[in-house]
Structures are given as C-alpha cells and as structure tokens.
mmCIF file of C-alpha atoms in Angstrom:
data_model
loop_
_atom_site.group_PDB
_atom_site.id
_atom_site.type_symbol
_atom_site.label_atom_id
_atom_site.label_comp_id
_atom_site.label_asym_id
_atom_site.label_seq_id
_atom_site.Cartn_x
_atom_site.Cartn_y
_atom_site.Cartn_z
ATOM 1 C CA MET A 102 16.208 8.901 -10.366
ATOM 2 C CA GLU A 103 13.586 10.408 -7.793
ATOM 3 C CA VAL A 104 10.687 8.356 -7.891
ATOM 4 C CA GLN A 105 7.428 10.047 -9.110
ATOM 5 C CA LEU A 106 4.021 9.766 -6.767
ATOM 6 C CA SER A 107 1.413 7.817 -9.092
ATOM 7 C CA THR A 108 -1.983 9.056 -9.600
ATOM 8 C CA ILE A 109 -3.881 6.243 -9.534
ATOM 9 C CA PHE A 110 -7.096 7.231 -8.893
ATOM 10 C CA PHE A 111 -10.048 5.018 -7.808
ATOM 11 C CA PHE A 112 -13.557 7.190 -6.618
ATOM 12 C CA LEU A 113 -14.413 9.558 -5.596
ATOM 13 C CA ILE A 114 -14.603 11.495 -1.728
ATOM 14 C CA SER A 115 -14.288 14.391 -0.324
ATOM 15 C CA PRO A 116 -10.646 16.027 0.436
ATOM 16 C CA ALA A 117 -8.849 14.951 3.981
ATOM 17 C CA VAL A 118 -6.048 13.800 5.273
ATOM 18 C CA LEU A 119 -5.349 10.700 6.458
ATOM 19 C CA LEU A 120 -2.123 9.465 8.634
ATOM 20 C CA VAL A 121 -0.803 5.811 8.446
ATOM 21 C CA SER A 122 2.662 7.362 10.685
ATOM 22 C CA THR A 123 4.227 9.360 12.107
ATOM 23 C CA THR A 124 7.171 7.609 10.225
ATOM 24 C CA ALA A 125 6.392 6.401 6.923
ATOM 25 C CA GLY A 126 4.114 9.619 6.078
ATOM 26 C CA GLN A 127 0.809 11.372 5.083
ATOM 27 C CA ALA A 128 -2.068 9.426 3.294
ATOM 28 C CA LEU A 129 -3.885 10.783 0.326
ATOM 29 C CA PRO A 130 -7.174 9.868 -0.521
ATOM 30 C CA PRO A 131 -8.029 8.406 -3.110
ATOM 31 C CA ALA A 132 -10.113 10.122 -6.579
ATOM 32 C CA SER A 133 -13.161 8.928 -8.349
ATOM 33 C CA ASP A 134 -13.596 5.871 -10.555
ATOM 34 C CA ASP A 135 -17.249 4.706 -11.433
ATOM 35 C CA SER A 136 -16.106 1.536 -12.182
ATOM 36 C CA ALA A 137 -18.852 -0.322 -10.468
ATOM 37 C CA THR A 138 -16.807 -3.373 -8.094
ATOM 38 C CA VAL A 139 -17.578 -6.873 -7.963
ATOM 39 C CA GLY A 140 -18.399 -9.044 -4.253
ATOM 40 C CA GLN A 141 -21.012 -8.229 -1.579
ATOM 41 C CA ALA A 142 -22.130 -5.534 0.071
ATOM 42 C CA PHE A 143 -23.092 -5.416 3.821
ATOM 43 C CA PRO A 144 -27.095 -4.834 3.809
ATOM 44 C CA PRO A 145 -26.931 -0.610 4.069
ATOM 45 C CA SER A 146 -28.271 -1.138 7.620
ATOM 46 C CA TYR A 147 -25.118 -1.508 8.948
ATOM 47 C CA ASP A 148 -22.667 1.236 9.924
ATOM 48 C CA ASP A 149 -20.144 2.147 7.292
ATOM 49 C CA THR A 150 -17.245 2.466 9.839
ATOM 50 C CA TYR A 151 -17.854 -0.473 11.804
ATOM 51 C CA TYR A 152 -17.933 -2.740 7.739
ATOM 52 C CA ILE A 153 -14.169 -1.529 8.416
ATOM 53 C CA ARG A 154 -12.924 -1.612 11.859
ATOM 54 C CA ALA A 155 -14.684 -5.544 11.244
ATOM 55 C CA SER A 156 -13.345 -6.220 7.873
ATOM 56 C CA CYS A 157 -9.843 -4.885 8.908
ATOM 57 C CA GLU A 158 -9.355 -8.477 12.055
ATOM 58 C CA VAL A 159 -8.597 -10.339 8.613
ATOM 59 C CA THR A 160 -5.296 -8.127 8.648
ATOM 60 C CA ARG A 161 -2.252 -8.590 10.896
ATOM 61 C CA TYR A 162 -1.951 -4.677 11.415
ATOM 62 C CA PRO A 163 -6.025 -4.100 12.781
ATOM 63 C CA GLU A 164 -5.513 -0.848 13.764
ATOM 64 C CA THR A 165 -3.290 0.406 11.513
ATOM 65 C CA CYS A 166 -5.680 -0.730 8.787
ATOM 66 C CA PHE A 167 -8.756 1.269 10.811
ATOM 67 C CA ALA A 168 -6.850 4.385 11.000
ATOM 68 C CA SER A 169 -5.373 4.855 7.721
ATOM 69 C CA LEU A 170 -9.033 3.697 6.030
ATOM 70 C CA SER A 171 -12.088 4.566 8.530
ATOM 71 C CA ASN A 172 -11.990 8.634 7.137
ATOM 72 C CA PHE A 173 -12.820 6.351 3.782
ATOM 73 C CA SER A 174 -15.438 4.530 4.825
ATOM 74 C CA GLY A 175 -18.432 6.751 4.250
ATOM 75 C CA VAL A 176 -17.624 5.706 -0.037
ATOM 76 C CA ILE A 177 -16.286 2.498 0.489
ATOM 77 C CA HIS A 178 -20.166 1.478 1.489
ATOM 78 C CA HIS A 179 -19.520 -1.742 2.484
ATOM 79 C CA ASP A 180 -17.710 -2.816 -0.278
ATOM 80 C CA ALA A 181 -15.369 -5.609 -0.369
ATOM 81 C CA GLY A 182 -13.500 -4.198 -3.942
ATOM 82 C CA ARG A 183 -13.754 -0.639 -3.139
ATOM 83 C CA LEU A 184 -12.107 -1.172 0.611
ATOM 84 C CA ALA A 185 -9.378 -3.315 -1.395
ATOM 85 C CA LYS A 186 -8.432 -0.601 -3.771
ATOM 86 C CA ALA A 187 -8.860 2.032 -1.032
ATOM 87 C CA ALA A 188 -5.815 -0.144 0.891
ATOM 88 C CA ILE A 189 -4.095 -0.145 -2.171
ATOM 89 C CA HIS A 190 -3.908 3.615 -3.008
ATOM 90 C CA VAL A 191 -2.874 4.520 0.983
ATOM 91 C CA ALA A 192 0.480 1.755 0.307
ATOM 92 C CA LEU A 193 1.038 3.099 -3.397
ATOM 93 C CA HIS A 194 1.018 6.873 -1.745
ATOM 94 C CA ASN A 195 3.146 5.849 1.371
ATOM 95 C CA ALA A 196 5.406 3.075 -0.817
ATOM 96 C CA THR A 197 6.212 6.240 -2.996
ATOM 97 C CA HIS A 198 6.940 9.175 -0.527
ATOM 98 C CA VAL A 199 9.404 6.194 1.765
ATOM 99 C CA ALA A 200 11.523 5.280 -2.187
ATOM 100 C CA ASN A 201 11.634 9.466 -2.523
ATOM 101 C CA TYR A 202 13.044 9.661 1.004
ATOM 102 C CA VAL A 203 15.305 6.329 0.825
ATOM 103 C CA SER A 204 16.471 7.929 -2.850
ATOM 104 C CA ASN A 205 17.316 11.346 -1.697
ATOM 105 C CA MET A 206 19.042 9.266 1.287
ATOM 106 C CA SER A 207 21.238 7.164 -1.081
ATOM 107 C CA ARG A 208 22.630 10.204 -2.391
ATOM 108 C CA GLN A 209 23.760 12.090 0.200
ATOM 109 C CA GLN A 210 24.988 9.126 1.756
ATOM 110 C CA ASP A 211 29.031 8.941 2.865
ATOM 111 C CA SER A 212 30.528 6.215 0.441
ATOM 112 C CA ASN A 213 33.359 5.466 2.792
ATOM 113 C CA ASN A 214 30.870 3.507 5.212
ATOM 114 C CA THR A 215 30.613 0.859 2.307
ATOM 115 C CA ARG A 216 27.775 -2.048 3.956
ATOM 116 C CA LYS A 217 25.937 1.766 5.020
ATOM 117 C CA PHE A 218 25.787 3.494 1.222
ATOM 118 C CA ALA A 219 25.400 -0.231 -0.154
ATOM 119 C CA ALA A 220 21.960 -0.541 2.321
ATOM 120 C CA VAL A 221 20.993 2.548 1.554
ATOM 121 C CA ARG A 222 21.413 2.244 -1.924
ATOM 122 C CA ASP A 223 20.178 -1.712 -2.332
ATOM 123 C CA CYS A 224 16.940 -0.791 -0.096
ATOM 124 C CA SER A 225 16.267 2.728 -2.932
ATOM 125 C CA SER A 226 16.124 0.125 -5.464
ATOM 126 C CA VAL A 227 13.787 -2.271 -3.993
ATOM 127 C CA PHE A 228 11.868 0.445 -2.897
ATOM 128 C CA GLU A 229 11.075 1.537 -7.090
ATOM 129 C CA ASP A 230 10.270 -2.117 -8.075
ATOM 130 C CA ALA A 231 7.762 -2.112 -4.791
ATOM 131 C CA VAL A 232 6.530 1.321 -6.141
ATOM 132 C CA GLU A 233 5.741 -0.349 -9.053
ATOM 133 C CA GLN A 234 4.798 -3.136 -8.186
ATOM 134 C CA ILE A 235 1.934 -1.636 -5.982
ATOM 135 C CA HIS A 236 1.018 0.991 -8.714
ATOM 136 C CA ASN A 237 0.969 -2.081 -10.649
ATOM 137 C CA SER A 238 -1.676 -4.174 -8.879
ATOM 138 C CA GLY A 239 -3.510 -0.326 -8.226
ATOM 139 C CA LYS A 240 -4.400 -0.774 -12.335
ATOM 140 C CA GLU A 241 -5.425 -4.100 -12.217
ATOM 141 C CA MET A 242 -8.007 -3.519 -9.229
ATOM 142 C CA LYS A 243 -9.458 -0.202 -11.974
ATOM 143 C CA ARG A 244 -9.547 -2.672 -14.953
ATOM 144 C CA LEU A 245 -11.450 -5.962 -13.725
ATOM 145 C CA GLY A 246 -13.996 -7.069 -15.190
ATOM 146 C CA TRP A 247 -13.514 -4.284 -18.310
ATOM 147 C CA THR A 248 -11.228 -7.128 -20.280
ATOM 148 C CA GLY A 249 -12.223 -10.304 -21.679
ATOM 149 C CA GLU A 250 -9.521 -12.125 -17.987
ATOM 150 C CA SER A 251 -11.714 -13.157 -15.731
ATOM 151 C CA VAL A 252 -11.981 -10.881 -11.810
ATOM 152 C CA ARG A 253 -10.246 -14.549 -10.929
ATOM 153 C CA PHE A 254 -7.087 -14.467 -12.799
ATOM 154 C CA GLN A 255 -6.610 -9.757 -12.480
ATOM 155 C CA LEU A 256 -6.982 -10.668 -9.346
ATOM 156 C CA SER A 257 -4.206 -13.549 -8.277
ATOM 157 C CA ASN A 258 -2.126 -11.103 -10.915
ATOM 158 C CA VAL A 259 -2.809 -8.208 -8.179
ATOM 159 C CA GLN A 260 -2.067 -10.858 -5.155
ATOM 160 C CA THR A 261 1.118 -11.510 -6.781
ATOM 161 C CA TRP A 262 2.474 -8.071 -7.453
ATOM 162 C CA MET A 263 0.953 -6.763 -3.664
ATOM 163 C CA SER A 264 3.082 -10.447 -2.061
ATOM 164 C CA SER A 265 6.092 -9.214 -4.576
ATOM 165 C CA ALA A 266 6.432 -5.705 -3.138
ATOM 166 C CA LEU A 267 6.186 -6.616 0.457
ATOM 167 C CA THR A 268 8.965 -8.918 0.449
ATOM 168 C CA ASN A 269 11.005 -6.673 -1.941
ATOM 169 C CA GLU A 270 10.462 -4.149 1.399
ATOM 170 C CA ASP A 271 11.689 -6.547 3.699
ATOM 171 C CA THR A 272 14.593 -6.905 1.564
ATOM 172 C CA CYS A 273 15.250 -3.723 2.450
ATOM 173 C CA VAL A 274 15.385 -4.306 6.277
ATOM 174 C CA ASP A 275 17.179 -7.292 5.581
ATOM 175 C CA GLY A 276 20.228 -5.108 4.455
ATOM 176 C CA PHE A 277 21.001 -3.231 7.575
ATOM 177 C CA ASP A 278 21.248 -6.627 9.325
ATOM 178 C CA GLY A 279 25.070 -5.798 10.557
ATOM 179 C CA VAL A 280 24.644 -2.239 9.859
ATOM 180 C CA ALA A 281 25.821 -0.027 12.573
ATOM 181 C CA ASP A 282 23.455 2.630 13.877
ATOM 182 C CA ASP A 283 25.682 4.902 15.336
ATOM 183 C CA ASP A 284 24.487 8.246 13.208
ATOM 184 C CA GLY A 285 20.658 6.888 13.606
ATOM 185 C CA VAL A 286 20.380 6.091 9.373
ATOM 186 C CA LYS A 287 19.595 2.501 10.044
ATOM 187 C CA ALA A 288 16.813 4.097 12.789
ATOM 188 C CA ASP A 289 15.407 5.664 10.494
ATOM 189 C CA VAL A 290 15.171 3.858 7.471
ATOM 190 C CA CYS A 291 13.795 0.484 8.947
ATOM 191 C CA GLY A 292 10.928 2.497 11.353
ATOM 192 C CA ARG A 293 10.109 3.874 8.131
ATOM 193 C CA VAL A 294 9.717 0.718 5.766
ATOM 194 C CA VAL A 295 8.561 -0.925 8.412
ATOM 195 C CA ALA A 296 5.045 1.359 8.828
ATOM 196 C CA VAL A 297 5.146 1.402 5.260
ATOM 197 C CA MET A 298 5.547 -2.708 5.248
ATOM 198 C CA GLN A 299 2.324 -2.930 7.537
ATOM 199 C CA VAL A 300 -0.047 -0.372 4.651
ATOM 200 C CA THR A 301 0.969 -3.072 2.326
ATOM 201 C CA SER A 302 -0.088 -5.882 4.482
ATOM 202 C CA ASN A 303 -2.864 -5.276 5.261
ATOM 203 C CA ALA A 304 -3.470 -4.069 1.456
ATOM 204 C CA LEU A 305 -3.227 -7.599 0.043
ATOM 205 C CA ALA A 306 -4.952 -9.195 3.431
ATOM 206 C CA LEU A 307 -7.839 -6.896 2.259
ATOM 207 C CA VAL A 308 -7.027 -7.976 -1.193
ATOM 208 C CA ASN A 309 -7.288 -11.917 -0.351
ATOM 209 C CA ARG A 310 -10.338 -11.516 1.360
ATOM 210 C CA TYR A 311 -12.245 -9.713 -1.347
ATOM 211 C CA ALA A 312 -10.793 -12.771 -3.902
ATOM 212 C CA ASP A 313 -12.494 -14.928 -1.464
ATOM 213 C CA THR A 314 -15.580 -13.593 -2.610
ATOM 214 C CA VAL A 315 -15.378 -13.761 -6.805
ATOM 215 C CA SER A 316 -16.743 -16.091 -8.215
ATOM 216 C CA ALA A 317 -14.177 -17.251 -11.430
#
C-alpha cells in the first residue's frame, strides 16, 4: 500500500519550496506549531542564516543541511529545537516521496528478474518502516514538555527512531549489492535513497545537538 504524505506541522512559515536534491524531490516547508521550545537560543544580533550554517557544521553533510534548511532561518530564530523539528520534517517529506516512488516501482518490476524484484520489494518495505519512524519522531518533537515525561526521555525516543530510520534506509541500499544494473533501476533507486539518507542523518545530528543542550 502506498505510503501517504504525513501532515506534521511544526510552526508557521510562508509558502516556499525547498529543493533537497534532484533525485529525492522537493521538500515542503513545515507549517504551524506555537508550542514553546526548550534549549538555548543565540542572541538576536546573530544573523539567522549564519546560525543555520554554523549549526549544520555538526552534521555529516553540512552543505546539504544548509541548502535544505536555510529557507527556514526566519522562523527558526536561532532555536535548536525548531531547527531539529524542521530537519525532521524535511527528512519525512523526502522519505515519503521516495517510499511512494519505490512502492510504485515494485508493482511495475518484472518478477522474473528475481534478485532485482526482491531488492525493490524489500526496499519498499523498509522505507515504509523508515517513514513511520520519522513520523513518530516528528510527533514526539511536537509534544516535548507537554506530558509528565522528561524532555530527555522524549528526545531519546526521537534519537532511537531517527537512528532506526537511517538503518532502514541503509538496508535498502545494501539490498542491491550484487544486483545487475542493466536497466538503470539500481542506480535510480540507490541515488534517491542516498539523498534521503543524507537529510535523515543531518536531522539525527541536529536532534543530538539539541539533546545535548537539554537537562533532564
């Protein structure tokens, strides 16, 4: 069953289209969340865009991080929590896009090519899991501090889900090891997945950074 695009909204932002990569597709901006965030904010004298770039230096793919989040600088306002939420939303949108793409592809593949068919089918399955895990992370970030649970415990859930999502995405790529690429399917799927892995990895790094600023 095709994965549906989740409507997780974090905070108000003017309409914009954010291009993460030509293969992963376009990431939509998050919409509203008026909840308070925790964590230390930079003084307002700091440039918003500089804050995004400086924050992205903790990630594995800083240029991708900056490109995917710089348009959100005006609503992040030097807030590490909002930055992590935006990064999760970008990862969710792109993962959902690829999950739908691979799901459609799995229905079109020739089942006679057993290895390639199995790789595409398995990739579709693990990507559905990844989307659910990123979705859960977004929900947990949205409710931080709204329950009796400690924020640290909630963030540990987010870290676990985002890490699991990254593992599932990597599993998809591993599934194509040894598969012939005579028709370009392997390169197409793996290219899209790697692009999603980058934004997922960046989101996890920004969640970890935020968690380091939060006391129990």
